[in-house]
Amino acid sequence: MKIQLCAGTIGLLLLIMAESLVAQSEPTKTYQELRTEDQSATLPYHPDLPAGIGNANERLAAFRIEASSNTQILNALTFNLTGTTDLTDLTKVRVYFTGSKERFMVEEAVLFGSVKPAAGILTVHGQQNLRQGENYVWITTDVSENAKEGNRIAAHPLSYTISGDNPVQIPIIDAGRTLLLTSTLLFSGGDAGSKNYRIPAIVTATDGSLVTATDKRWNNAADLPNHIDVVIRRSTDQGRSWSDPVTIAGEATTTGFGDPALMVNRMNGDMICLFASGKGWTQSTPTDPQRIFQSISSDNGITWSDPVDITDQIYGAACTNPVSKNWAGAFVTSGAATQLSCGRLMAVLAARETTENVISNFVIYSDDGAKTWQASTNRASYKGDEAKVVELDHGDVLMSIRHSGNRWFNVSKDKGVTWLESPYIQADIIDPFCNGDIIRYTSRSSGYDRNRLLHSIPYATSRKNVSVLLSYDEGGTWPVRKTICPGASAYSSLCVLDDVKGTIGIYVEVGEYETYQMYFMSFSLDWLTDGKDHWSPPVGTGKQ
């Protein structure tokens, strides 16, 4: 008999070869110790992916049994809930069987049994025929609506019994999941026939709904040119549930539309989505450029206009701008675009100024509500990449630029028209050369108690450990950092919920199974700062 252990999700598995049906007890092993022991493991492993308050069937642990025949029957499983902060956070614990499927989907799983949460060793009895080869067993829980943000939930399988024989003991993995206000899966590979989903963008509409834009990458995870659609989803309950996806660009075509950026025009409530299309970055030329499109919603993301090509306003041979007309290629950075206090709409452009494959950063802006656009002619960075902008409290514009090693920053003092001669290194923010997000959280000029900026990035040397950082001095330093997704994770987009609580939302790529799955998560300022900072409503705005 063989067993393999996993926690949270199937992924890295520790193979134990038993001499008999009775195995010796193993000491507790940490996730990192198990990872070191099994360098051959290739499946993703997220024992510490955040869980959501109020969610049903959150995965706690799993293990694999390799049965030698089809006649063996699983009779019992023992486990404990050690590592769970407060057992009242759990309302029911279940054990499921998924056969040879190494991925838990409750609608396809077979319930083996259930038990009420309790201290000590718990036993679930049942009768489950095993199949010769791999068999997966899962422990899940329903999380109470009254659970506390920041608490941890965990389960440790201890032993199982096959066909009434002696128990087979299972080594314990030291892992657990942190409870956030919300953790909701929006897209997985295979949904609606698409092999992959990537590229998160999220905004809060003027009616308080949350709206996401995502690349639906039909055939593979690669960028344009490929069969890619831009799809929209909405939530009217603070991210707990989401509408069915609506395709706003690319439906029934193979030309490809992707890399969406979202912003809201607070002057009239319009929502603008900018995205790329066509032949791709490296094939683009001034006379045949990769295209830039926009689609607008005037009803908080419910319906959208047909995509409008705005390329000739921005760059390429047909553009009247004497500088950008010679650029070989360009695209708008995906994620959060912004609106300045003066009403100017702004997004960052990644441009190939020549035929060389070198990216420079400029901005595009509109002063007439996205009717027309123009590109700045003064670059913010040379050898940059995807970048984001945020308006500082005194009116300057700060750009955060993707750069391997540490994030690059630059500043404009004239609403994005010109920039400092060269960007500077932001030593507080590690960057594995990945897209991130930067947004305004609170500002004194809007009546809040402090200036606060938020920044998301995989805070590591590779694409993992997506974290959120907090600055109190307009981006000068970033003293607060909290990990959101410890495992493989990449692009992310931030928003602030309209819930009179200052709840922070993040839409993020999580590398759990296929290249990425798309999750929405939310959390409080209290959790982000370990209780050292608290959101309070702005003075004189009527918010309570």
Coordinates of C-alpha atoms in Angstrom, one line a residue:
M1 CA 0.0 0.0 0.0
K2 CA 1.3 3.5 -0.8
I3 CA 0.1 6.8 0.6
Q4 CA 0.9 10.3 -0.4
L5 CA 0.1 13.3 1.7
C6 CA -1.0 16.8 0.8
A7 CA -2.7 19.7 2.6
G8 CA -4.9 22.5 1.4
T9 CA -4.7 21.4 -2.2
I10 CA -3.2 18.4 -4.0
G11 CA 0.3 19.4 -5.2
L12 CA 3.5 18.5 -3.5
L13 CA 3.0 15.0 -2.2
L14 CA 5.2 13.0 0.2
L15 CA 5.4 9.4 -0.9
I16 CA 5.5 6.8 2.0
M17 CA 6.2 3.2 1.1
A18 CA 4.6 1.0 3.9
E19 CA 6.2 -2.4 4.6
S20 CA 2.8 -3.5 5.9
L21 CA -0.6 -1.9 6.7
V22 CA 0.8 -0.5 9.9
A23 CA 3.2 2.4 9.4
Q24 CA 5.4 4.1 12.0
S25 CA 4.3 7.5 13.2
E26 CA 6.3 10.3 11.6
P27 CA 7.1 13.7 13.3
T28 CA 5.4 16.8 12.2
K29 CA 6.9 18.2 9.0
T30 CA 6.7 21.7 7.7
Y31 CA 5.7 22.5 4.2
Q32 CA 9.2 23.7 3.4
E33 CA 10.7 20.4 4.8
L34 CA 8.4 18.4 2.7
R35 CA 9.2 20.5 -0.4
T36 CA 12.9 20.0 0.2
E37 CA 12.5 16.2 0.5
D38 CA 10.5 15.9 -2.7
Q39 CA 12.2 18.0 -5.3
S40 CA 10.6 15.8 -8.0
A41 CA 7.1 17.1 -7.2
T42 CA 5.7 19.1 -10.1
L43 CA 2.1 19.8 -9.1
P44 CA 1.4 23.2 -7.4
Y45 CA 0.8 23.1 -3.7
H46 CA -1.0 25.7 -1.7
P47 CA -1.6 24.6 1.8
D48 CA -1.8 28.2 2.9
L49 CA -4.0 29.8 0.3
P50 CA -6.4 32.1 2.1
A51 CA -9.9 30.9 2.9
G52 CA -13.1 33.0 3.0
I53 CA -15.4 33.7 5.9
G54 CA -18.8 32.1 5.2
N55 CA -17.4 29.8 2.5
A56 CA -18.6 26.2 2.2
N57 CA -16.3 23.2 1.7
E58 CA -13.0 25.1 2.1
R59 CA -10.2 22.5 1.6
L60 CA -8.2 21.7 4.8
A61 CA -6.2 18.7 3.9
A62 CA -6.0 15.7 1.5
F63 CA -4.0 12.6 1.0
R64 CA -3.6 10.0 -1.7
I65 CA -3.9 6.2 -1.3
E66 CA -2.5 3.9 -3.9
A67 CA -4.6 0.8 -3.8
S68 CA -3.2 -2.5 -5.1
S69 CA -6.7 -3.9 -6.2
N70 CA -10.3 -2.9 -6.8
T71 CA -11.4 -5.0 -3.8
Q72 CA -10.1 -2.7 -1.0
I73 CA -12.5 -0.6 1.0
L74 CA -11.8 2.6 2.9
N75 CA -13.5 2.2 6.3
A76 CA -12.3 5.0 8.5
L77 CA -10.2 8.1 8.8
T78 CA -8.9 9.8 11.9
F79 CA -7.7 13.4 12.0
N80 CA -7.5 16.4 14.2
L81 CA -8.0 20.2 13.8
T82 CA -4.8 21.2 15.5
G83 CA -3.8 24.6 14.2
T84 CA -7.3 26.0 14.0
T85 CA -7.4 29.2 16.0
D86 CA -11.0 28.9 17.1
L87 CA -13.1 25.8 16.6
T88 CA -16.3 27.9 16.5
D89 CA -15.0 29.3 13.2
L90 CA -15.9 25.9 11.7
T91 CA -19.5 24.7 11.5
K92 CA -19.1 21.3 9.9
V93 CA -16.2 19.1 8.7
R94 CA -16.6 16.7 5.8
V95 CA -14.5 13.9 4.2
Y96 CA -14.8 13.4 0.5
F97 CA -13.5 10.9 -2.0
T98 CA -12.6 12.0 -5.6
G99 CA -11.3 8.7 -7.0
S100 CA -8.3 9.3 -9.2
K101 CA -9.0 13.0 -9.7
E102 CA -6.4 15.1 -8.0
R103 CA -8.5 18.2 -8.0
F104 CA -11.4 18.8 -5.6
M105 CA -14.7 19.9 -7.1
V106 CA -17.5 19.3 -4.7
E107 CA -20.1 18.7 -7.4
E108 CA -18.0 15.7 -8.6
A109 CA -16.9 14.4 -5.1
V110 CA -18.4 11.5 -3.2
L111 CA -19.2 12.3 0.5
F112 CA -17.5 9.7 2.8
G113 CA -18.8 11.2 6.0
S114 CA -19.0 14.3 8.2
V115 CA -18.4 15.3 11.8
K116 CA -18.9 18.3 14.1
P117 CA -15.7 20.2 14.8
A118 CA -14.2 19.3 18.2
A119 CA -10.9 19.2 20.0
G120 CA -8.8 15.9 20.0
I121 CA -8.9 13.1 17.5
L122 CA -11.9 12.9 15.3
T123 CA -13.0 9.7 13.5
V124 CA -15.2 9.5 10.4
H125 CA -16.5 6.0 9.4
G126 CA -17.8 5.1 6.0
Q127 CA -17.6 2.5 3.2
Q128 CA -15.8 3.6 0.0
N129 CA -14.6 1.2 -2.6
L130 CA -11.1 2.1 -3.8
R131 CA -9.9 1.8 -7.3
Q132 CA -6.6 0.1 -8.2
G133 CA -4.1 2.9 -8.4
E134 CA -4.5 6.5 -7.1
N135 CA -7.3 7.4 -4.8
Y136 CA -7.7 10.9 -3.3
V137 CA -9.4 11.7 0.0
W138 CA -10.2 15.3 1.2
I139 CA -11.1 17.0 4.4
T140 CA -13.1 20.2 4.0
T141 CA -15.0 22.6 6.3
D142 CA -17.8 25.1 6.2
V143 CA -16.6 28.4 7.7
S144 CA -18.9 30.3 10.0
E145 CA -20.3 33.7 8.9
N146 CA -19.1 34.8 12.3
A147 CA -15.6 33.6 12.0
K148 CA -12.8 36.1 12.8
E149 CA -10.7 37.6 10.0
G150 CA -7.0 36.6 10.4
N151 CA -7.8 33.4 12.3
R152 CA -6.4 30.2 10.9
I153 CA -8.1 26.9 10.0
A154 CA -6.3 23.6 9.7
A155 CA -6.7 19.8 9.7
H156 CA -4.2 17.0 10.0
P157 CA -5.0 13.5 8.7
L158 CA -3.6 10.9 11.2
S159 CA -4.6 7.5 10.0
Y160 CA -7.0 5.5 7.8
T161 CA -8.3 2.0 7.8
I162 CA -8.6 -0.3 4.8
S163 CA -10.9 -3.3 4.8
G164 CA -11.0 -3.5 8.6
D165 CA -7.2 -4.0 8.9
N166 CA -4.9 -2.0 11.2
P167 CA -4.7 1.7 10.7
V168 CA -2.2 3.2 8.4
Q169 CA -0.7 6.2 10.0
I170 CA 0.0 9.4 8.0
P171 CA 2.8 11.9 8.6
I172 CA 1.5 15.3 9.6
I173 CA 2.2 18.4 7.6
D174 CA 2.4 21.7 9.4
A175 CA 0.1 24.0 7.4
G176 CA -3.0 26.0 7.7
R177 CA -5.1 28.7 6.0
T178 CA -5.7 32.3 7.0
L179 CA -9.3 33.5 7.0
L180 CA -10.0 36.7 5.0
L181 CA -13.2 38.5 4.7
T182 CA -13.7 37.1 1.2
S183 CA -11.9 34.5 -0.9
T184 CA -13.8 33.6 -4.1
L185 CA -12.6 31.7 -7.2
L186 CA -13.8 33.5 -10.4
F187 CA -12.0 31.5 -13.1
S188 CA -10.2 28.1 -13.5
G189 CA -8.8 26.6 -16.7
G190 CA -11.6 24.7 -18.4
D191 CA -14.3 27.1 -17.5
A192 CA -16.6 27.8 -20.5
G193 CA -14.2 25.8 -22.7
S194 CA -11.2 28.0 -22.2
K195 CA -7.9 26.4 -21.3
N196 CA -6.6 29.4 -19.4
Y197 CA -7.5 32.7 -17.8
R198 CA -5.1 35.5 -17.0
I199 CA -4.6 39.3 -16.5
P200 CA -6.8 40.7 -13.7
A201 CA -8.3 44.2 -13.6
I202 CA -10.9 45.3 -11.0
V203 CA -12.7 48.6 -10.1
T204 CA -15.4 49.7 -7.8
A205 CA -18.3 51.2 -9.8
T206 CA -20.2 54.3 -8.7
D207 CA -23.1 52.2 -7.5
G208 CA -20.7 50.1 -5.3
S209 CA -20.6 47.0 -7.4
L210 CA -17.3 45.4 -8.2
V211 CA -16.4 44.8 -11.8
T212 CA -13.5 42.7 -13.1
A213 CA -12.0 42.3 -16.6
T214 CA -10.0 39.2 -17.5
D215 CA -8.3 37.6 -20.4
K216 CA -10.1 34.5 -21.6
R217 CA -7.2 32.7 -23.2
W218 CA -8.8 29.9 -25.2
N219 CA -5.9 27.8 -26.4
N220 CA -2.9 28.4 -24.1
A221 CA -1.6 30.9 -21.6
A222 CA 0.4 33.0 -24.1
D223 CA -0.1 36.6 -24.9
L224 CA -1.3 38.1 -28.2
P225 CA -1.4 37.2 -31.0
N226 CA -3.7 34.4 -29.9
H227 CA -7.4 33.5 -29.5
I228 CA -8.1 35.7 -26.5
D229 CA -11.3 37.4 -25.4
V230 CA -11.9 40.1 -22.7
V231 CA -14.6 39.0 -20.3
I232 CA -16.4 41.0 -17.6
R233 CA -17.9 39.9 -14.3
R234 CA -19.8 41.9 -11.6
S235 CA -20.5 41.5 -7.9
T236 CA -23.2 43.3 -6.0
D237 CA -22.5 41.6 -2.6
Q238 CA -18.9 42.8 -1.9
G239 CA -17.3 39.9 -3.9
R240 CA -19.1 36.9 -2.4
S241 CA -20.9 36.0 -5.6
W242 CA -20.4 37.1 -9.2
S243 CA -22.4 37.4 -12.4
D244 CA -21.9 35.1 -15.4
P245 CA -19.0 36.3 -17.6
V246 CA -19.9 38.7 -20.4
T247 CA -17.6 38.9 -23.4
I248 CA -17.0 42.5 -24.5
A249 CA -14.3 41.9 -27.1
G250 CA -13.3 38.9 -29.2
E251 CA -16.5 36.8 -29.2
A252 CA -16.6 34.5 -32.2
T253 CA -13.2 35.8 -33.5
T254 CA -9.7 34.5 -33.4
T255 CA -7.9 37.8 -33.8
G256 CA -7.4 38.3 -30.1
F257 CA -8.1 41.1 -27.6
G258 CA -6.4 41.2 -24.3
D259 CA -4.5 43.0 -21.4
P260 CA -7.5 44.9 -20.1
A261 CA -7.1 48.1 -18.0
L262 CA -10.1 49.5 -16.1
M263 CA -11.0 52.9 -14.7
V264 CA -14.1 54.8 -13.6
N265 CA -14.9 58.4 -14.7
R266 CA -16.2 59.8 -11.4
M267 CA -17.6 62.8 -13.3
N268 CA -20.3 60.8 -15.0
G269 CA -20.0 57.2 -13.8
D270 CA -18.8 55.8 -17.0
M271 CA -16.5 52.8 -16.8
I272 CA -13.7 52.6 -19.4
C273 CA -11.9 49.4 -20.4
L274 CA -8.8 49.7 -22.6
F275 CA -7.2 46.7 -24.2
A276 CA -4.8 45.6 -27.0
S277 CA -5.7 43.7 -30.1
G278 CA -4.1 42.3 -33.3
K279 CA -0.8 41.0 -34.4
G280 CA 1.1 41.3 -31.1
W281 CA 4.0 43.2 -29.6
T282 CA 7.0 42.0 -31.6
Q283 CA 5.2 42.0 -35.0
S284 CA 3.9 45.5 -34.7
T285 CA 5.3 48.3 -36.9
P286 CA 4.5 52.0 -37.4
T287 CA 2.6 51.3 -40.6
D288 CA 0.8 48.2 -39.2
P289 CA 0.7 48.7 -35.5
Q290 CA -0.8 46.5 -32.8
R291 CA -4.1 48.1 -32.1
I292 CA -5.5 49.7 -28.9
F293 CA -9.3 49.6 -28.3
Q294 CA -11.7 50.9 -25.7
S295 CA -15.1 49.9 -24.6
I296 CA -17.3 52.0 -22.3
S297 CA -20.1 51.0 -19.9
S298 CA -22.6 53.7 -18.7
D299 CA -24.5 51.3 -16.4
N300 CA -21.8 50.2 -13.9
G301 CA -20.5 47.4 -16.1
I302 CA -23.8 45.7 -17.0
T303 CA -23.6 46.5 -20.7
W304 CA -20.7 47.7 -22.8
S305 CA -20.3 49.6 -26.1
D306 CA -18.8 47.8 -29.1
P307 CA -15.0 48.1 -29.0
V308 CA -13.7 51.3 -30.6
D309 CA -10.2 51.5 -32.2
I310 CA -8.3 54.5 -30.7
T311 CA -4.8 53.5 -32.0
D312 CA -4.5 56.3 -34.5
Q313 CA -5.0 58.8 -31.7
I314 CA -2.1 57.4 -29.7
Y315 CA 0.6 56.1 -32.0
G316 CA 1.5 54.7 -35.4
A317 CA 1.9 56.2 -38.9
A318 CA -1.7 57.5 -39.0
C319 CA -1.2 59.4 -35.7
T320 CA -0.6 63.2 -35.8
N321 CA 1.7 63.2 -32.8
P322 CA 5.1 63.9 -34.3
V323 CA 6.9 61.7 -31.7
S324 CA 4.6 58.7 -31.2
K325 CA 3.8 58.3 -34.9
N326 CA 7.2 56.6 -35.3
W327 CA 6.7 54.1 -32.6
A328 CA 6.8 50.5 -33.6
G329 CA 4.4 49.1 -31.1
A330 CA 2.5 49.9 -27.9
F331 CA 0.0 48.6 -25.4
V332 CA -1.8 49.9 -22.3
T333 CA -0.7 48.3 -19.0
S334 CA -3.4 46.0 -17.7
G335 CA -4.9 46.4 -14.3
A336 CA -5.9 49.7 -12.7
A337 CA -5.9 52.9 -14.8
T338 CA -6.8 56.1 -12.9
Q339 CA -8.5 59.5 -12.9
L340 CA -6.8 62.5 -11.5
S341 CA -8.6 65.0 -9.3
C342 CA -8.9 67.4 -12.2
G343 CA -10.9 64.8 -14.2
R344 CA -8.1 63.7 -16.5
L345 CA -8.2 60.0 -17.3
M346 CA -4.8 58.3 -17.4
A347 CA -3.2 55.0 -18.1
V348 CA 0.4 53.9 -18.7
L349 CA 1.6 53.0 -22.1
A350 CA 4.4 50.5 -22.8
A351 CA 6.0 51.5 -26.1
R352 CA 8.6 50.2 -28.5
E353 CA 10.0 53.5 -29.8
T354 CA 12.2 51.7 -32.4
T355 CA 12.4 48.3 -33.9
E356 CA 14.4 47.1 -30.9
N357 CA 12.6 45.1 -28.4
V358 CA 13.0 47.7 -25.6
I359 CA 10.1 49.1 -23.7
S360 CA 9.7 52.7 -22.8
N361 CA 7.0 54.0 -20.6
F362 CA 4.7 57.0 -21.4
V363 CA 1.2 57.8 -20.4
I364 CA -2.0 58.3 -22.4
Y365 CA -4.6 60.7 -21.1
S366 CA -8.0 62.1 -22.0
D367 CA -9.5 65.4 -20.8
D368 CA -12.9 64.9 -22.5
G369 CA -14.2 61.7 -20.8
A370 CA -12.5 59.2 -23.2
K371 CA -13.8 60.8 -26.4
T372 CA -10.2 61.5 -27.5
W373 CA -6.8 60.4 -26.2
Q374 CA -3.2 61.6 -26.6
A375 CA 0.2 60.2 -25.6
S376 CA 2.8 62.1 -23.6
T377 CA 6.0 62.6 -25.6
N378 CA 8.3 62.7 -22.6
R379 CA 9.2 59.2 -21.4
A380 CA 9.0 58.2 -17.8
S381 CA 11.4 55.3 -18.2
Y382 CA 13.6 53.6 -20.8
K383 CA 13.9 49.8 -20.5
G384 CA 10.8 49.8 -18.3
D385 CA 7.8 47.6 -18.7
E386 CA 4.2 47.4 -17.4
A387 CA 3.6 50.3 -15.0
K388 CA 0.9 52.1 -13.1
V389 CA 0.2 55.6 -11.9
V390 CA -1.5 57.2 -8.9
E391 CA -2.1 60.8 -8.0
L392 CA -0.3 62.0 -4.9
D393 CA -2.2 64.2 -2.4
H394 CA -0.4 67.4 -3.5
G395 CA -1.2 66.8 -7.1
D396 CA 2.0 65.1 -8.5
V397 CA 1.6 61.8 -10.3
L398 CA 3.7 58.8 -9.2
M399 CA 4.5 56.0 -11.6
S400 CA 5.5 52.5 -10.4
I401 CA 7.4 50.5 -13.1
R402 CA 8.0 46.8 -13.4
H403 CA 11.7 46.2 -13.1
S404 CA 13.7 43.1 -12.1
G405 CA 15.1 43.3 -8.6
N406 CA 13.4 46.4 -7.2
R407 CA 10.5 48.5 -8.4
W408 CA 11.3 51.7 -10.3
F409 CA 9.4 54.9 -9.5
N410 CA 9.2 58.2 -11.4
V411 CA 7.2 61.5 -10.7
S412 CA 5.4 64.0 -12.9
K413 CA 4.7 67.5 -11.7
D414 CA 2.4 68.5 -14.6
K415 CA -0.3 65.8 -14.6
G416 CA 1.7 63.3 -16.6
V417 CA 3.0 65.4 -19.5
T418 CA 6.6 65.4 -18.4
W419 CA 8.6 63.2 -16.0
L420 CA 11.9 63.3 -14.1
E421 CA 14.8 62.6 -16.4
S422 CA 15.2 59.1 -15.1
P423 CA 13.3 56.8 -12.7
Y424 CA 14.7 55.9 -9.3
I425 CA 14.9 52.6 -7.4
Q426 CA 12.3 52.0 -4.7
A427 CA 14.3 49.8 -2.3
D428 CA 11.3 48.9 -0.2
I429 CA 9.6 47.0 -3.0
I430 CA 11.1 43.8 -4.4
D431 CA 10.0 43.0 -7.9
P432 CA 10.5 39.7 -9.7
F433 CA 9.8 41.5 -13.0
C434 CA 6.1 41.3 -12.8
N435 CA 3.0 43.5 -13.2
G436 CA 1.6 44.9 -9.9
D437 CA -0.8 47.6 -8.9
I438 CA -0.7 50.9 -7.0
I439 CA -3.8 52.8 -5.9
R440 CA -4.9 55.6 -3.6
Y441 CA -6.5 54.3 -0.3
T442 CA -7.1 57.5 1.7
S443 CA -5.9 61.1 1.4
R444 CA -6.0 64.0 3.8
S445 CA -7.3 66.3 1.0
S446 CA -10.4 64.1 0.8
G447 CA -11.0 64.4 4.6
Y448 CA -9.3 61.2 5.8
D449 CA -7.1 61.0 8.8
R450 CA -3.9 60.0 6.9
N451 CA -2.5 59.7 3.4
R452 CA -2.3 56.0 2.4
L453 CA -1.2 54.3 -0.8
L454 CA -1.5 50.6 -1.5
H455 CA 0.8 48.5 -3.7
S456 CA 0.5 44.9 -4.7
I457 CA 3.4 42.8 -6.1
P458 CA 4.8 39.3 -5.9
Y459 CA 7.3 40.2 -3.1
A460 CA 9.9 37.6 -4.0
T461 CA 12.6 36.9 -6.6
S462 CA 10.1 34.8 -8.6
R463 CA 6.4 34.9 -9.2
K464 CA 5.1 33.9 -5.8
N465 CA 4.1 35.5 -2.5
V466 CA 1.8 38.2 -3.8
S467 CA 1.7 40.8 -1.1
V468 CA 0.1 44.2 -0.4
L469 CA 2.3 47.1 0.9
L470 CA 1.2 50.3 2.6
S471 CA 2.8 53.7 2.4
Y472 CA 2.0 56.7 4.7
D473 CA 4.3 59.2 3.0
E474 CA 3.0 59.2 -0.6
G475 CA 5.3 56.4 -1.7
G476 CA 8.5 57.4 -0.1
T477 CA 8.6 54.4 2.2
W478 CA 6.5 51.2 2.4
P479 CA 6.8 50.1 6.1
V480 CA 3.8 47.7 6.1
R481 CA 3.7 44.5 4.0
K482 CA 1.4 41.5 4.3
T483 CA 1.5 38.3 2.3
I484 CA -1.8 37.5 0.6
C485 CA -0.9 34.4 -1.5
P486 CA 2.3 32.7 -0.3
G487 CA 2.6 30.2 -3.2
A488 CA 2.8 30.7 -6.9
S489 CA 1.1 34.0 -7.8
A490 CA 1.6 36.8 -10.2
Y491 CA -0.4 39.7 -11.6
S492 CA -2.9 41.5 -9.3
S493 CA -5.2 44.4 -9.3
L494 CA -6.5 46.4 -6.3
C495 CA -9.6 48.2 -5.3
V496 CA -11.4 49.8 -2.3
L497 CA -14.9 48.5 -1.6
D498 CA -17.7 50.9 -1.2
D499 CA -18.9 49.3 2.1
V500 CA -18.2 52.2 4.6
K501 CA -15.6 50.0 6.2
G502 CA -12.6 50.7 4.0
T503 CA -12.4 47.0 2.9
I504 CA -9.5 46.4 0.4
G505 CA -10.1 44.1 -2.5
I506 CA -7.5 42.2 -4.7
Y507 CA -8.1 40.3 -7.9
V508 CA -5.1 38.0 -8.3
E509 CA -3.6 35.2 -10.4
V510 CA -2.9 32.1 -8.2
G511 CA -0.8 29.3 -9.6
E512 CA -2.7 26.4 -8.1
Y513 CA -3.4 24.0 -11.0
E514 CA -3.1 25.2 -14.6
T515 CA -0.9 28.3 -15.2
Y516 CA -3.2 30.5 -13.0
Q517 CA -6.6 30.6 -11.4
M518 CA -8.3 33.9 -10.8
Y519 CA -9.3 34.7 -7.2
F520 CA -11.0 37.7 -5.6
M521 CA -10.0 38.3 -2.0
S522 CA -10.8 41.1 0.5
F523 CA -9.5 42.1 3.9
S524 CA -9.5 45.0 6.3
L525 CA -6.9 47.7 7.1
D526 CA -6.8 46.2 10.6
W527 CA -5.7 42.8 9.3
L528 CA -3.2 44.3 6.9
T529 CA -1.5 46.2 9.7
D530 CA -1.9 43.6 12.4
G531 CA -4.2 45.9 14.3
K532 CA -1.9 48.9 14.3
D533 CA -4.0 51.0 11.9
H534 CA -7.8 51.4 11.5
W535 CA -10.0 52.8 8.8
S536 CA -12.2 55.7 9.8
P537 CA -14.6 57.6 7.5
P538 CA -13.6 61.0 6.0
V539 CA -14.7 64.1 7.8
G540 CA -17.4 66.1 6.3
T541 CA -18.5 63.6 3.6
G542 CA -21.6 62.2 5.3
K543 CA -20.2 58.7 5.4
Q544 CA -20.8 56.8 8.7

